[in-house]
Tab-separated table of C-alpha atoms and ligand atoms in Angstrom:
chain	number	residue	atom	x	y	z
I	1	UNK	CA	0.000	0.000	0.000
I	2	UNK	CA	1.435	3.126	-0.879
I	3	UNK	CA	0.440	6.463	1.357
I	4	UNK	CA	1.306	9.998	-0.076
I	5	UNK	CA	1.136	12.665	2.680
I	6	UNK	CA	0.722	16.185	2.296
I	7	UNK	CA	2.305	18.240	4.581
I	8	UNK	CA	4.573	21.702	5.444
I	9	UNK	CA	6.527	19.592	7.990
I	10	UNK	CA	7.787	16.093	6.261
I	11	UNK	CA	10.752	15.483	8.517
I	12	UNK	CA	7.877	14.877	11.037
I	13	UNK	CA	6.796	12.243	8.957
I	14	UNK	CA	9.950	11.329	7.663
I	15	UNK	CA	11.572	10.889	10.866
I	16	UNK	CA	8.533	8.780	13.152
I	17	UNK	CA	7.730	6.775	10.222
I	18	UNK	CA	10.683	5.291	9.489
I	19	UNK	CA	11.110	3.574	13.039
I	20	UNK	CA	10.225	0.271	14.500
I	21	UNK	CA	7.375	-1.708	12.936
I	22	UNK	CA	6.573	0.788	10.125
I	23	UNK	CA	10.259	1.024	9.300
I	24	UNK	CA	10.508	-2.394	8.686
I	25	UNK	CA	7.774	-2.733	7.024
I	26	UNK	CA	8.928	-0.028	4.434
I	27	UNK	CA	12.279	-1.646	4.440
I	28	UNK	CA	10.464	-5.160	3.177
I	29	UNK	CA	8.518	-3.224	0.429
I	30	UNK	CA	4.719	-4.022	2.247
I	31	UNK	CA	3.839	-0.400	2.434
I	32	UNK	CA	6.131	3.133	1.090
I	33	UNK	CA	4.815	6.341	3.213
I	34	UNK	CA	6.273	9.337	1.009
I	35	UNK	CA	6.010	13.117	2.779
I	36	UNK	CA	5.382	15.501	0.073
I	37	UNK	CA	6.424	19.466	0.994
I	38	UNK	CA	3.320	21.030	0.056
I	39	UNK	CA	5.987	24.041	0.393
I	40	UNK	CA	7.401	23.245	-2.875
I	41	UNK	CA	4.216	23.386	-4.622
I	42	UNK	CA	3.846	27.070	-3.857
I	43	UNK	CA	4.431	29.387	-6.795
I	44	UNK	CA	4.980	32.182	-4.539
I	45	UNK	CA	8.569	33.317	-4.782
I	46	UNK	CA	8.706	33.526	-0.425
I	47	UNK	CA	6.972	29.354	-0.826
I	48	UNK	CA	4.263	30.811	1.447
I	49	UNK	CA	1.804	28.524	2.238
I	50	UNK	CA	-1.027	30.210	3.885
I	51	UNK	CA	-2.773	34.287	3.846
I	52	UNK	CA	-5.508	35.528	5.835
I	53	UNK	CA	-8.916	34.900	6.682
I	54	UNK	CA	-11.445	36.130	4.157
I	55	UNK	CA	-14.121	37.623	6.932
I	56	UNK	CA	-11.369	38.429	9.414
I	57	UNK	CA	-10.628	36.123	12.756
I	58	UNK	CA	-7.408	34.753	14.152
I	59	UNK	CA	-4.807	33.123	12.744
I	60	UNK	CA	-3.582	32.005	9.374
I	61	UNK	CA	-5.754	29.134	6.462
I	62	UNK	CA	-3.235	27.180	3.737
I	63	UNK	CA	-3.757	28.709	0.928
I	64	UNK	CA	-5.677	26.075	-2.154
I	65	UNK	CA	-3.049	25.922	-5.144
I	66	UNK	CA	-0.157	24.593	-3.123
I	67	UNK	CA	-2.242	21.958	-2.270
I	68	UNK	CA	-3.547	21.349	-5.473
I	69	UNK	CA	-0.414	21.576	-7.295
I	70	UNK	CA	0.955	18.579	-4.857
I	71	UNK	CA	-1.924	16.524	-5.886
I	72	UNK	CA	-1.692	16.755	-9.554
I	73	UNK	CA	1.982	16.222	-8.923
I	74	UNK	CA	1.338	13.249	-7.558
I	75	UNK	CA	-2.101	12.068	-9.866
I	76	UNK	CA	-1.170	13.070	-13.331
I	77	UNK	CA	0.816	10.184	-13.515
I	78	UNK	CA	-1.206	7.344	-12.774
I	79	UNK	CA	-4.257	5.476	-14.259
I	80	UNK	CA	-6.530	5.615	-11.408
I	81	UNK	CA	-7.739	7.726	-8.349
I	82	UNK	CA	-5.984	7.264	-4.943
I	83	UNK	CA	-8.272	7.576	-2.358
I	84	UNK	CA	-7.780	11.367	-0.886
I	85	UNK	CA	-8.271	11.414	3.272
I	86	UNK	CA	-8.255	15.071	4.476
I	87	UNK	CA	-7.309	15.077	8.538
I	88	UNK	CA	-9.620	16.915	10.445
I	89	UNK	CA	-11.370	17.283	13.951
I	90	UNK	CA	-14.760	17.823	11.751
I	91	UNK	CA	-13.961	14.060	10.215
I	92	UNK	CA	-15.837	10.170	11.583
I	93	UNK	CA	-13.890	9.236	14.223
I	94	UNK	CA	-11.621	7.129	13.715
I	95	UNK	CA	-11.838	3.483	14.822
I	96	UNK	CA	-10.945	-0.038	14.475
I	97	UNK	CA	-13.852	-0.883	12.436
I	98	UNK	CA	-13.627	2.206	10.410
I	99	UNK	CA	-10.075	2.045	9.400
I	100	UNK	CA	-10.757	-1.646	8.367
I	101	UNK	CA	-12.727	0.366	5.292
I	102	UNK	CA	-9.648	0.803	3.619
I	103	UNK	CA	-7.743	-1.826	3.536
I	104	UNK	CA	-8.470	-2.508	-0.101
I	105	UNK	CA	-6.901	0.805	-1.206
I	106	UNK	CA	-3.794	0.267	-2.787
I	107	UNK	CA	-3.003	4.281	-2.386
I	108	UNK	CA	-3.928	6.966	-0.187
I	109	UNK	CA	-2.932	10.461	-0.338
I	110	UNK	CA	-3.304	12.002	3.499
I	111	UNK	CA	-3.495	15.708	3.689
I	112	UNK	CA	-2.808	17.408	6.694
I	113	UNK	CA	-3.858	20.841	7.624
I	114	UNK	CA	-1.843	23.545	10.299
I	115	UNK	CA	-3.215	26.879	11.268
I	116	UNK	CA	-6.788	27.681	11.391
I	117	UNK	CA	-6.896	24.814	8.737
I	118	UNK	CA	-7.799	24.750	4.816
I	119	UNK	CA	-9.082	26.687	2.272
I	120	UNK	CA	-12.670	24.858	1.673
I	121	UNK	CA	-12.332	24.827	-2.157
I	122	UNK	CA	-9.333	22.826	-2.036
I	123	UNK	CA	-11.261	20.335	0.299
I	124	UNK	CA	-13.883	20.298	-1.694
I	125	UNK	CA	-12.214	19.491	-4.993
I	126	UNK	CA	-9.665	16.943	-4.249
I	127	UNK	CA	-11.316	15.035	-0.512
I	128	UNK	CA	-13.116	11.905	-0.577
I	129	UNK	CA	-13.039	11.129	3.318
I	130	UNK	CA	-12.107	13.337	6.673
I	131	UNK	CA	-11.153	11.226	9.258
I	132	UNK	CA	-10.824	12.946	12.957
I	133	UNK	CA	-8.508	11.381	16.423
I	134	UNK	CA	-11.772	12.172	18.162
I	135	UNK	CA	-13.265	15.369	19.814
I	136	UNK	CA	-9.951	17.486	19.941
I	137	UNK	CA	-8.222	20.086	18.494
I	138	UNK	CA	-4.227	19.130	17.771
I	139	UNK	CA	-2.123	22.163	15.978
I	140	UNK	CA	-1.585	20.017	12.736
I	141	UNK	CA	-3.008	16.999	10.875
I	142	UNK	CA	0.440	15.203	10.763
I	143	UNK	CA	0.193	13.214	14.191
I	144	UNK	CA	-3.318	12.216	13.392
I	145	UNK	CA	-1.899	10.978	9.591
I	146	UNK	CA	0.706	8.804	11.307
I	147	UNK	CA	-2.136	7.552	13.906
I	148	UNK	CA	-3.724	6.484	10.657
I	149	UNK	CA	-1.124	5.009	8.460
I	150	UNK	CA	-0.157	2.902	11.675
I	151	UNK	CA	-3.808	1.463	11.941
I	152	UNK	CA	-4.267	0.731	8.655
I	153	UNK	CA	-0.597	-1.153	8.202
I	154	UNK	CA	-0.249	-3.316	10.887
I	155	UNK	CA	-3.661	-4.609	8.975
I	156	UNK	CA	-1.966	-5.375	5.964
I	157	UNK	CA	-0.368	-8.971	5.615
I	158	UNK	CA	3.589	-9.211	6.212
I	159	UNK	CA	3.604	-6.433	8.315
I	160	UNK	CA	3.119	-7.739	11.376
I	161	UNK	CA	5.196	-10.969	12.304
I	162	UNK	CA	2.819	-13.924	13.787
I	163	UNK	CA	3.711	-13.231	16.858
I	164	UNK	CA	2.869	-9.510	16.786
I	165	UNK	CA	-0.062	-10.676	14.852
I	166	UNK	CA	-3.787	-8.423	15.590
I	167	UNK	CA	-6.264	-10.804	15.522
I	168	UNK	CA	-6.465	-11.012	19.223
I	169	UNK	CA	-6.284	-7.281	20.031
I	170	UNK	CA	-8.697	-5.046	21.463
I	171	UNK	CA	-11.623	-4.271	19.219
I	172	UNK	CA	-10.888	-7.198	16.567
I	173	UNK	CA	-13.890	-9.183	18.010
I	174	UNK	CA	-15.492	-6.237	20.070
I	175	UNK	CA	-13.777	-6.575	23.867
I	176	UNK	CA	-10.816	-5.284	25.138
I	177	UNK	CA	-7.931	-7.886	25.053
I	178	UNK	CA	-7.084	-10.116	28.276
I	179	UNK	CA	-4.478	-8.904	30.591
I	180	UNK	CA	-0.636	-9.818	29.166
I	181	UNK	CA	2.280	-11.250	31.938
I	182	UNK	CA	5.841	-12.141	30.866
I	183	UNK	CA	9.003	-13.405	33.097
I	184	UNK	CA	9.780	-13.653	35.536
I	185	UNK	CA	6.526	-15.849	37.309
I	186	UNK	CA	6.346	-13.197	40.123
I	187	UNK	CA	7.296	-9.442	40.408
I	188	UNK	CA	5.976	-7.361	43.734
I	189	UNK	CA	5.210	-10.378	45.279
I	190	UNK	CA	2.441	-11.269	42.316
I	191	UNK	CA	2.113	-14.101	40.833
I	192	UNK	CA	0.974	-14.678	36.949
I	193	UNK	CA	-2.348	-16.421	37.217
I	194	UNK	CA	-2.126	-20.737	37.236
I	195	UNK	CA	-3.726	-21.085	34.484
I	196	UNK	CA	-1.064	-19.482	31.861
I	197	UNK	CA	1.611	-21.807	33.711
I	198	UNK	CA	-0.354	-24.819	33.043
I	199	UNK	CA	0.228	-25.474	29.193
I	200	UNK	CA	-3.975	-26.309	29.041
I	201	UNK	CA	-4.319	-24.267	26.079
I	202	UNK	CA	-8.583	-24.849	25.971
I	203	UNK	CA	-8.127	-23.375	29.280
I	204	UNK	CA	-5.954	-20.961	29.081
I	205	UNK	CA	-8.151	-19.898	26.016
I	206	UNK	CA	-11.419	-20.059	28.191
I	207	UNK	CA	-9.490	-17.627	30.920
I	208	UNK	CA	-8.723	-15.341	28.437
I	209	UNK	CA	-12.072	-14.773	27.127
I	210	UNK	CA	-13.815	-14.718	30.508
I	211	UNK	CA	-11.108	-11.923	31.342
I	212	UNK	CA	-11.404	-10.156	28.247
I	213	UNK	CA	-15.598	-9.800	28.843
I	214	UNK	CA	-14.571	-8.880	32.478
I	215	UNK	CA	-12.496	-6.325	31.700
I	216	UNK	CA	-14.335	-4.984	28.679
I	217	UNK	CA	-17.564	-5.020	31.234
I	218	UNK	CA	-15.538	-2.592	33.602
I	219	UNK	CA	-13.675	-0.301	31.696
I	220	UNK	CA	-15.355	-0.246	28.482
I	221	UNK	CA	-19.349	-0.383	29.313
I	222	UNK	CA	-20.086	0.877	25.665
I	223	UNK	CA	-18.019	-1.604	24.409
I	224	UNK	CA	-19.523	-4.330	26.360
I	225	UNK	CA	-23.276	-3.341	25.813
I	226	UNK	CA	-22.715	-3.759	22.312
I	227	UNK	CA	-21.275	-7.060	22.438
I	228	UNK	CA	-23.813	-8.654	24.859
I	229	UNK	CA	-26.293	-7.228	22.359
I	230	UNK	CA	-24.702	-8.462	19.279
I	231	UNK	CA	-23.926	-12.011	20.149
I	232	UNK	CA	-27.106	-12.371	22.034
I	233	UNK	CA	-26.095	-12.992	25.567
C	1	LIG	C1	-5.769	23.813	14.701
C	1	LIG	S1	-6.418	22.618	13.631
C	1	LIG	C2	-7.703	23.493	12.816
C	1	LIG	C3	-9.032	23.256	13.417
C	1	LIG	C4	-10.161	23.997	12.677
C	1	LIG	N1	-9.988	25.419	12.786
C	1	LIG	C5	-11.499	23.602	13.282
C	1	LIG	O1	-11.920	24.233	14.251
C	1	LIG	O2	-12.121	22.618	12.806
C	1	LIG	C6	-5.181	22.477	12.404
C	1	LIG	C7	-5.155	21.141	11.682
C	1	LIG	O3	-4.872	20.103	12.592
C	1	LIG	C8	-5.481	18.906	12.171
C	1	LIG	N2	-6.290	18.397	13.302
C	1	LIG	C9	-6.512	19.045	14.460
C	1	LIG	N3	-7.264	18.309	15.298
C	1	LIG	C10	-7.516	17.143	14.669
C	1	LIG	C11	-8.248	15.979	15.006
C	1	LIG	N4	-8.893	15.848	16.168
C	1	LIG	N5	-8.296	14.981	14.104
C	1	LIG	C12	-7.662	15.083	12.911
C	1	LIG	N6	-6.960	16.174	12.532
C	1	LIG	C13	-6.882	17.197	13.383
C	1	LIG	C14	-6.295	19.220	10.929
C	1	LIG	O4	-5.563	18.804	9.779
C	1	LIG	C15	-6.437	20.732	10.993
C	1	LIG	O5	-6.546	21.302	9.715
């Protein structure tokens, strides 16, 4: 999958992308995450980016053409649309089940507002989805674009090893995942529960559901209303 993101601050992306899982990922050619400088696009001879308000107020919008011009860049070249996501506290919130919408894209182009945001015409020309981190405000669309890339990889196969794989993780099936315990057998004076010491895997199995409803029951109530309601319990 390849993500294009529009931005003003690509070392941002350049630099927090290219660690850990994501790294490697790029590194074994499952996914390429490309920062474009929306700065270069700007045909002003200063590569300014953003102007004033039009009906006064504070702060600064990015200005439509650089944004624009990045796109073309980017579309004139191929044979088909990449899906365009714009970043935005006015998006869906993003979730598990939502981000599992795109997993057949084979290209997304993220653009990432600063400042007061975007010029509207821009949006409206080139945006398919917005996609929000929830009821916030952050100062630029950049973390939320990383939040998203990150979702959406560790879906695709390869990039996860088995053993990091996310079929068990919160959300997959609904609940919250069971509570996690590595060596040594007891830190603080606790102990890891029996059952994971016992090698009964239909067990161990069982205990990890029943703790997974438990805790989804507690700290999750949402969560758990829906899944008492959807498997009929
Ligand atoms: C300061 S915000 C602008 C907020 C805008 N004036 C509003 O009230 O809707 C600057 C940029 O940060 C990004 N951003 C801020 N909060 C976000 C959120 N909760 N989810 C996704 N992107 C967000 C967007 O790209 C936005 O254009």
């Amino acid at each position: 999958m390849r993500f294009d993101v529009l931005t003003i601050f690509p070392n941002m992306i350049k630099t927090i992308m290219s660690e850990s899982i994501l790294g490697r990922a790029q590194d074994n050619g499952f996914i390429s995450i490309n920062p474009v400088n929306i700065r270069e696009y700007s045909k002003n001879k200063h590569k300014k980016v953003d102007d004033y308000p039009y009906g006064g107020g504070n702060g600064m919008v990015m200005t439509a053409e650089p944004i624009y011009n990045a796109y073309i860049n980017i579309t004139e070249k191929l044979d088909y649309k990449p899906k365009v996501i714009y970043l935005t506290p006015q998006g869906k919130t993003l979730t598990q089940k939502l981000v599992e919408n795109f997993i057949e894209d084979q290209h997304i182009i993220l653009l990432c507002g600063h400042y007061e945001g975007v010029d509207e015409r821009v949006l409206e020309e080139i945006v398919d989805e917005e996609i929000s981190m929830g009821d916030y405000v952050l100062t630029g669309g950049e973390l939320p674009a990383m939040v998203f890339i990150d979702c959406l990889s560790r879906l695709i196969p390869g990039v996860l090893s088995n053993e990091e794989s996310h079929i068990e993780e919160s959300f997959y099936n609904g609940l919250l995942e069971y509570p996690q315990y590595t060596r040594p057998n007891e830190v603080f004076g606790r102990d890891v529960p029996e059952v994971l010491l016992s090698g009964h895997h239909l067990n161990i199995e069982k205990w990890r559901k029943e703790q997974s409803i438990k805790r989804t029951k507690l700290k999750r109530p949402d969560l758990y209303e829906k899944y008492i309601s959807k498997n009929k319990l």
